[in-house]
Amino acid sequence: RVGAAAMTNAPIERARATLGGSKPLAGKRVLLTQPSTAAAPLAARLIHAGAAPLWLPTIEVLLPNEEETAALQDAVLRLTDYRMLALLSDVAVDAFVNCALALADNDAKALELMLRASQVEVGAIASGATRLRELGIAATLVPLE
């Protein structure tokens, strides 16, 4: 147990020694629950501010299986049945865009026209909204930063 505790605190002690107490989050530990790839930009900012991030992912992002892909394709083909398409993560945007583009023969203009014709409102967050914009799709519901 003592060895495990020492290993856990070693990065924190190194951060304290390196950064001193001059940073606003010096010596503070911050728990990040996203997968490390998603949390990396935040972790870099936290380290710059003197914090010692600790990764404890509470979710795992998996690609949709065949059944889920079929259900997504069906939903994309029936967009007129929906009032709103809420894409609440970058992963959701990627899954939707990849599926919809596959159905539209990788034609972003056809995807844009399909969404416009369906009259579905599109909501997206963060870089997902940016990715949609790059494809010519304007998310009408985007949270304030």
PDB file of C-alpha atoms in Angstrom:
ATOM      1  CA  ARG A   1       0.000   0.000   0.000  1.00  0.00           C
ATOM      2  CA  VAL A   2       2.708   2.484   0.832  1.00  0.00           C
ATOM      3  CA  GLY A   3       4.380   1.813  -2.515  1.00  0.00           C
ATOM      4  CA  ALA A   4       1.120   2.360  -4.400  1.00  0.00           C
ATOM      5  CA  ALA A   5       0.457   5.636  -2.594  1.00  0.00           C
ATOM      6  CA  ALA A   6       3.975   6.823  -3.329  1.00  0.00           C
ATOM      7  CA  MET A   7       3.552   5.997  -7.022  1.00  0.00           C
ATOM      8  CA  THR A   8       0.230   7.844  -7.149  1.00  0.00           C
ATOM      9  CA  ASN A   9       1.628  10.978  -5.525  1.00  0.00           C
ATOM     10  CA  ALA A  10       4.924  11.040  -7.438  1.00  0.00           C
ATOM     11  CA  PRO A  11       3.592  13.063 -10.422  1.00  0.00           C
ATOM     12  CA  ILE A  12       1.966  15.541  -8.041  1.00  0.00           C
ATOM     13  CA  GLU A  13       5.174  16.014  -6.104  1.00  0.00           C
ATOM     14  CA  ARG A  14       7.127  16.471  -9.362  1.00  0.00           C
ATOM     15  CA  ALA A  15       4.582  19.059 -10.510  1.00  0.00           C
ATOM     16  CA  ARG A  16       4.889  20.934  -7.212  1.00  0.00           C
ATOM     17  CA  ALA A  17       8.668  20.902  -7.399  1.00  0.00           C
ATOM     18  CA  THR A  18       8.731  21.999 -11.027  1.00  0.00           C
ATOM     19  CA  LEU A  19       6.050  24.661 -10.843  1.00  0.00           C
ATOM     20  CA  GLY A  20       6.506  25.945  -7.351  1.00  0.00           C
ATOM     21  CA  GLY A  21       3.561  27.807  -5.857  1.00  0.00           C
ATOM     22  CA  SER A  22       3.352  30.591  -8.448  1.00  0.00           C
ATOM     23  CA  LYS A  23       0.658  29.034 -10.645  1.00  0.00           C
ATOM     24  CA  PRO A  24      -3.048  29.494  -9.801  1.00  0.00           C
ATOM     25  CA  LEU A  25      -3.664  25.747  -9.470  1.00  0.00           C
ATOM     26  CA  ALA A  26      -0.237  24.829  -8.063  1.00  0.00           C
ATOM     27  CA  GLY A  27      -0.395  21.604  -6.097  1.00  0.00           C
ATOM     28  CA  LYS A  28      -4.057  20.960  -6.888  1.00  0.00           C
ATOM     29  CA  ARG A  29      -5.167  17.586  -8.227  1.00  0.00           C
ATOM     30  CA  VAL A  30      -7.939  17.598 -10.827  1.00  0.00           C
ATOM     31  CA  LEU A  31      -9.883  14.465 -11.693  1.00  0.00           C
ATOM     32  CA  LEU A  32     -10.608  14.084 -15.422  1.00  0.00           C
ATOM     33  CA  THR A  33     -13.291  11.523 -16.261  1.00  0.00           C
ATOM     34  CA  GLN A  34     -13.137  11.684 -20.061  1.00  0.00           C
ATOM     35  CA  PRO A  35     -11.013   9.253 -22.069  1.00  0.00           C
ATOM     36  CA  SER A  36      -7.439  10.542 -22.047  1.00  0.00           C
ATOM     37  CA  THR A  37      -7.517  11.409 -25.762  1.00  0.00           C
ATOM     38  CA  ALA A  38     -10.530  13.673 -25.246  1.00  0.00           C
ATOM     39  CA  ALA A  39      -9.215  15.167 -22.005  1.00  0.00           C
ATOM     40  CA  ALA A  40      -5.683  15.865 -23.262  1.00  0.00           C
ATOM     41  CA  PRO A  41      -6.261  19.531 -24.272  1.00  0.00           C
ATOM     42  CA  LEU A  42      -7.855  20.321 -20.901  1.00  0.00           C
ATOM     43  CA  ALA A  43      -5.092  18.430 -19.102  1.00  0.00           C
ATOM     44  CA  ALA A  44      -2.465  20.528 -20.885  1.00  0.00           C
ATOM     45  CA  ARG A  45      -4.185  23.746 -19.752  1.00  0.00           C
ATOM     46  CA  LEU A  46      -4.468  22.419 -16.199  1.00  0.00           C
ATOM     47  CA  ILE A  47      -0.783  21.486 -16.101  1.00  0.00           C
ATOM     48  CA  HIS A  48       0.114  24.941 -17.431  1.00  0.00           C
ATOM     49  CA  ALA A  49      -1.895  26.419 -14.537  1.00  0.00           C
ATOM     50  CA  GLY A  50       0.008  24.236 -12.060  1.00  0.00           C
ATOM     51  CA  ALA A  51      -2.515  21.433 -11.512  1.00  0.00           C
ATOM     52  CA  ALA A  52      -1.746  17.730 -11.568  1.00  0.00           C
ATOM     53  CA  PRO A  53      -4.453  16.023 -13.635  1.00  0.00           C
ATOM     54  CA  LEU A  54      -5.479  12.505 -12.706  1.00  0.00           C
ATOM     55  CA  TRP A  55      -7.222  10.497 -15.424  1.00  0.00           C
ATOM     56  CA  LEU A  56      -9.998   8.179 -14.376  1.00  0.00           C
ATOM     57  CA  PRO A  57     -12.080   7.576 -17.499  1.00  0.00           C
ATOM     58  CA  THR A  58     -15.700   6.812 -16.648  1.00  0.00           C
ATOM     59  CA  ILE A  59     -16.810   6.209 -20.220  1.00  0.00           C
ATOM     60  CA  GLU A  60     -15.494   4.211 -23.115  1.00  0.00           C
ATOM     61  CA  VAL A  61     -16.209   5.249 -26.671  1.00  0.00           C
ATOM     62  CA  LEU A  62     -16.948   2.344 -28.990  1.00  0.00           C
ATOM     63  CA  LEU A  63     -17.836   2.256 -32.638  1.00  0.00           C
ATOM     64  CA  PRO A  64     -21.443   1.251 -33.282  1.00  0.00           C
ATOM     65  CA  ASN A  65     -22.021  -2.435 -33.975  1.00  0.00           C
ATOM     66  CA  GLU A  66     -23.971  -3.645 -37.023  1.00  0.00           C
ATOM     67  CA  GLU A  67     -27.353  -3.415 -35.290  1.00  0.00           C
ATOM     68  CA  GLU A  68     -26.671   0.106 -34.010  1.00  0.00           C
ATOM     69  CA  THR A  69     -25.368   1.184 -37.418  1.00  0.00           C
ATOM     70  CA  ALA A  70     -28.541  -0.135 -39.065  1.00  0.00           C
ATOM     71  CA  ALA A  71     -30.678   1.776 -36.548  1.00  0.00           C
ATOM     72  CA  LEU A  72     -28.685   4.962 -37.188  1.00  0.00           C
ATOM     73  CA  GLN A  73     -29.030   4.533 -40.945  1.00  0.00           C
ATOM     74  CA  ASP A  74     -32.775   4.051 -40.530  1.00  0.00           C
ATOM     75  CA  ALA A  75     -33.021   7.212 -38.418  1.00  0.00           C
ATOM     76  CA  VAL A  76     -31.000   9.199 -40.955  1.00  0.00           C
ATOM     77  CA  LEU A  77     -33.303   8.028 -43.738  1.00  0.00           C
ATOM     78  CA  ARG A  78     -36.336   9.094 -41.695  1.00  0.00           C
ATOM     79  CA  LEU A  79     -35.168  12.573 -40.621  1.00  0.00           C
ATOM     80  CA  THR A  80     -38.551  14.023 -41.593  1.00  0.00           C
ATOM     81  CA  ASP A  81     -40.024  12.060 -38.650  1.00  0.00           C
ATOM     82  CA  TYR A  82     -38.005  14.185 -36.227  1.00  0.00           C
ATOM     83  CA  ARG A  83     -38.166  17.823 -35.171  1.00  0.00           C
ATOM     84  CA  MET A  84     -34.627  17.975 -33.832  1.00  0.00           C
ATOM     85  CA  LEU A  85     -31.317  16.204 -34.252  1.00  0.00           C
ATOM     86  CA  ALA A  86     -29.234  16.710 -31.091  1.00  0.00           C
ATOM     87  CA  LEU A  87     -25.581  15.734 -31.470  1.00  0.00           C
ATOM     88  CA  LEU A  88     -24.237  15.996 -27.931  1.00  0.00           C
ATOM     89  CA  SER A  89     -20.623  15.034 -28.470  1.00  0.00           C
ATOM     90  CA  ASP A  90     -17.935  15.081 -31.117  1.00  0.00           C
ATOM     91  CA  VAL A  91     -18.276  11.301 -31.284  1.00  0.00           C
ATOM     92  CA  ALA A  92     -22.007  11.658 -32.019  1.00  0.00           C
ATOM     93  CA  VAL A  93     -21.277  14.183 -34.769  1.00  0.00           C
ATOM     94  CA  ASP A  94     -18.689  11.847 -36.298  1.00  0.00           C
ATOM     95  CA  ALA A  95     -21.069   8.856 -36.159  1.00  0.00           C
ATOM     96  CA  PHE A  96     -23.926  10.842 -37.721  1.00  0.00           C
ATOM     97  CA  VAL A  97     -21.792  12.476 -40.415  1.00  0.00           C
ATOM     98  CA  ASN A  98     -20.035   9.235 -41.367  1.00  0.00           C
ATOM     99  CA  CYS A  99     -23.340   7.372 -41.593  1.00  0.00           C
ATOM    100  CA  ALA A 100     -25.152  10.141 -43.468  1.00  0.00           C
ATOM    101  CA  LEU A 101     -22.278  10.675 -45.903  1.00  0.00           C
ATOM    102  CA  ALA A 102     -22.160   6.942 -46.615  1.00  0.00           C
ATOM    103  CA  LEU A 103     -25.863   7.087 -47.462  1.00  0.00           C
ATOM    104  CA  ALA A 104     -25.264  10.185 -49.614  1.00  0.00           C
ATOM    105  CA  ASP A 105     -22.384   8.604 -51.595  1.00  0.00           C
ATOM    106  CA  ASN A 106     -19.898  10.807 -49.698  1.00  0.00           C
ATOM    107  CA  ASP A 107     -21.484  13.940 -51.161  1.00  0.00           C
ATOM    108  CA  ALA A 108     -21.501  16.675 -48.498  1.00  0.00           C
ATOM    109  CA  LYS A 109     -23.772  18.866 -50.645  1.00  0.00           C
ATOM    110  CA  ALA A 110     -26.333  16.040 -50.854  1.00  0.00           C
ATOM    111  CA  LEU A 111     -26.166  15.668 -47.066  1.00  0.00           C
ATOM    112  CA  GLU A 112     -26.723  19.395 -46.617  1.00  0.00           C
ATOM    113  CA  LEU A 113     -29.726  19.291 -48.978  1.00  0.00           C
ATOM    114  CA  MET A 114     -31.112  16.203 -47.224  1.00  0.00           C
ATOM    115  CA  LEU A 115     -31.008  17.954 -43.855  1.00  0.00           C
ATOM    116  CA  ARG A 116     -32.504  21.142 -45.280  1.00  0.00           C
ATOM    117  CA  ALA A 117     -35.335  19.218 -46.973  1.00  0.00           C
ATOM    118  CA  SER A 118     -36.127  17.326 -43.763  1.00  0.00           C
ATOM    119  CA  GLN A 119     -36.551  20.640 -41.899  1.00  0.00           C
ATOM    120  CA  VAL A 120     -35.029  19.015 -38.822  1.00  0.00           C
ATOM    121  CA  GLU A 121     -33.348  21.428 -36.407  1.00  0.00           C
ATOM    122  CA  VAL A 122     -29.741  20.480 -35.764  1.00  0.00           C
ATOM    123  CA  GLY A 123     -28.105  20.994 -32.400  1.00  0.00           C
ATOM    124  CA  ALA A 124     -24.396  20.405 -31.789  1.00  0.00           C
ATOM    125  CA  ILE A 125     -21.728  21.302 -29.272  1.00  0.00           C
ATOM    126  CA  ALA A 126     -18.104  22.378 -29.388  1.00  0.00           C
ATOM    127  CA  SER A 127     -16.003  21.238 -32.306  1.00  0.00           C
ATOM    128  CA  GLY A 128     -18.936  19.163 -33.550  1.00  0.00           C
ATOM    129  CA  ALA A 129     -20.704  22.361 -34.580  1.00  0.00           C
ATOM    130  CA  THR A 130     -17.527  23.445 -36.367  1.00  0.00           C
ATOM    131  CA  ARG A 131     -17.287  20.144 -38.241  1.00  0.00           C
ATOM    132  CA  LEU A 132     -20.918  20.487 -39.357  1.00  0.00           C
ATOM    133  CA  ARG A 133     -20.246  24.050 -40.550  1.00  0.00           C
ATOM    134  CA  GLU A 134     -17.299  22.792 -42.598  1.00  0.00           C
ATOM    135  CA  LEU A 135     -19.747  20.474 -44.372  1.00  0.00           C
ATOM    136  CA  GLY A 136     -22.151  23.346 -45.014  1.00  0.00           C
ATOM    137  CA  ILE A 137     -24.532  22.302 -42.246  1.00  0.00           C
ATOM    138  CA  ALA A 138     -25.492  25.076 -39.860  1.00  0.00           C
ATOM    139  CA  ALA A 139     -26.378  23.874 -36.396  1.00  0.00           C
ATOM    140  CA  THR A 140     -29.306  26.043 -35.343  1.00  0.00           C
ATOM    141  CA  LEU A 141     -28.931  25.165 -31.665  1.00  0.00           C
ATOM    142  CA  VAL A 142     -25.442  25.693 -30.278  1.00  0.00           C
ATOM    143  CA  PRO A 143     -24.763  26.350 -26.567  1.00  0.00           C
ATOM    144  CA  LEU A 144     -22.885  29.461 -25.529  1.00  0.00           C
ATOM    145  CA  GLU A 145     -19.270  28.807 -24.638  1.00  0.00           C
TER     146      GLU A 145
END
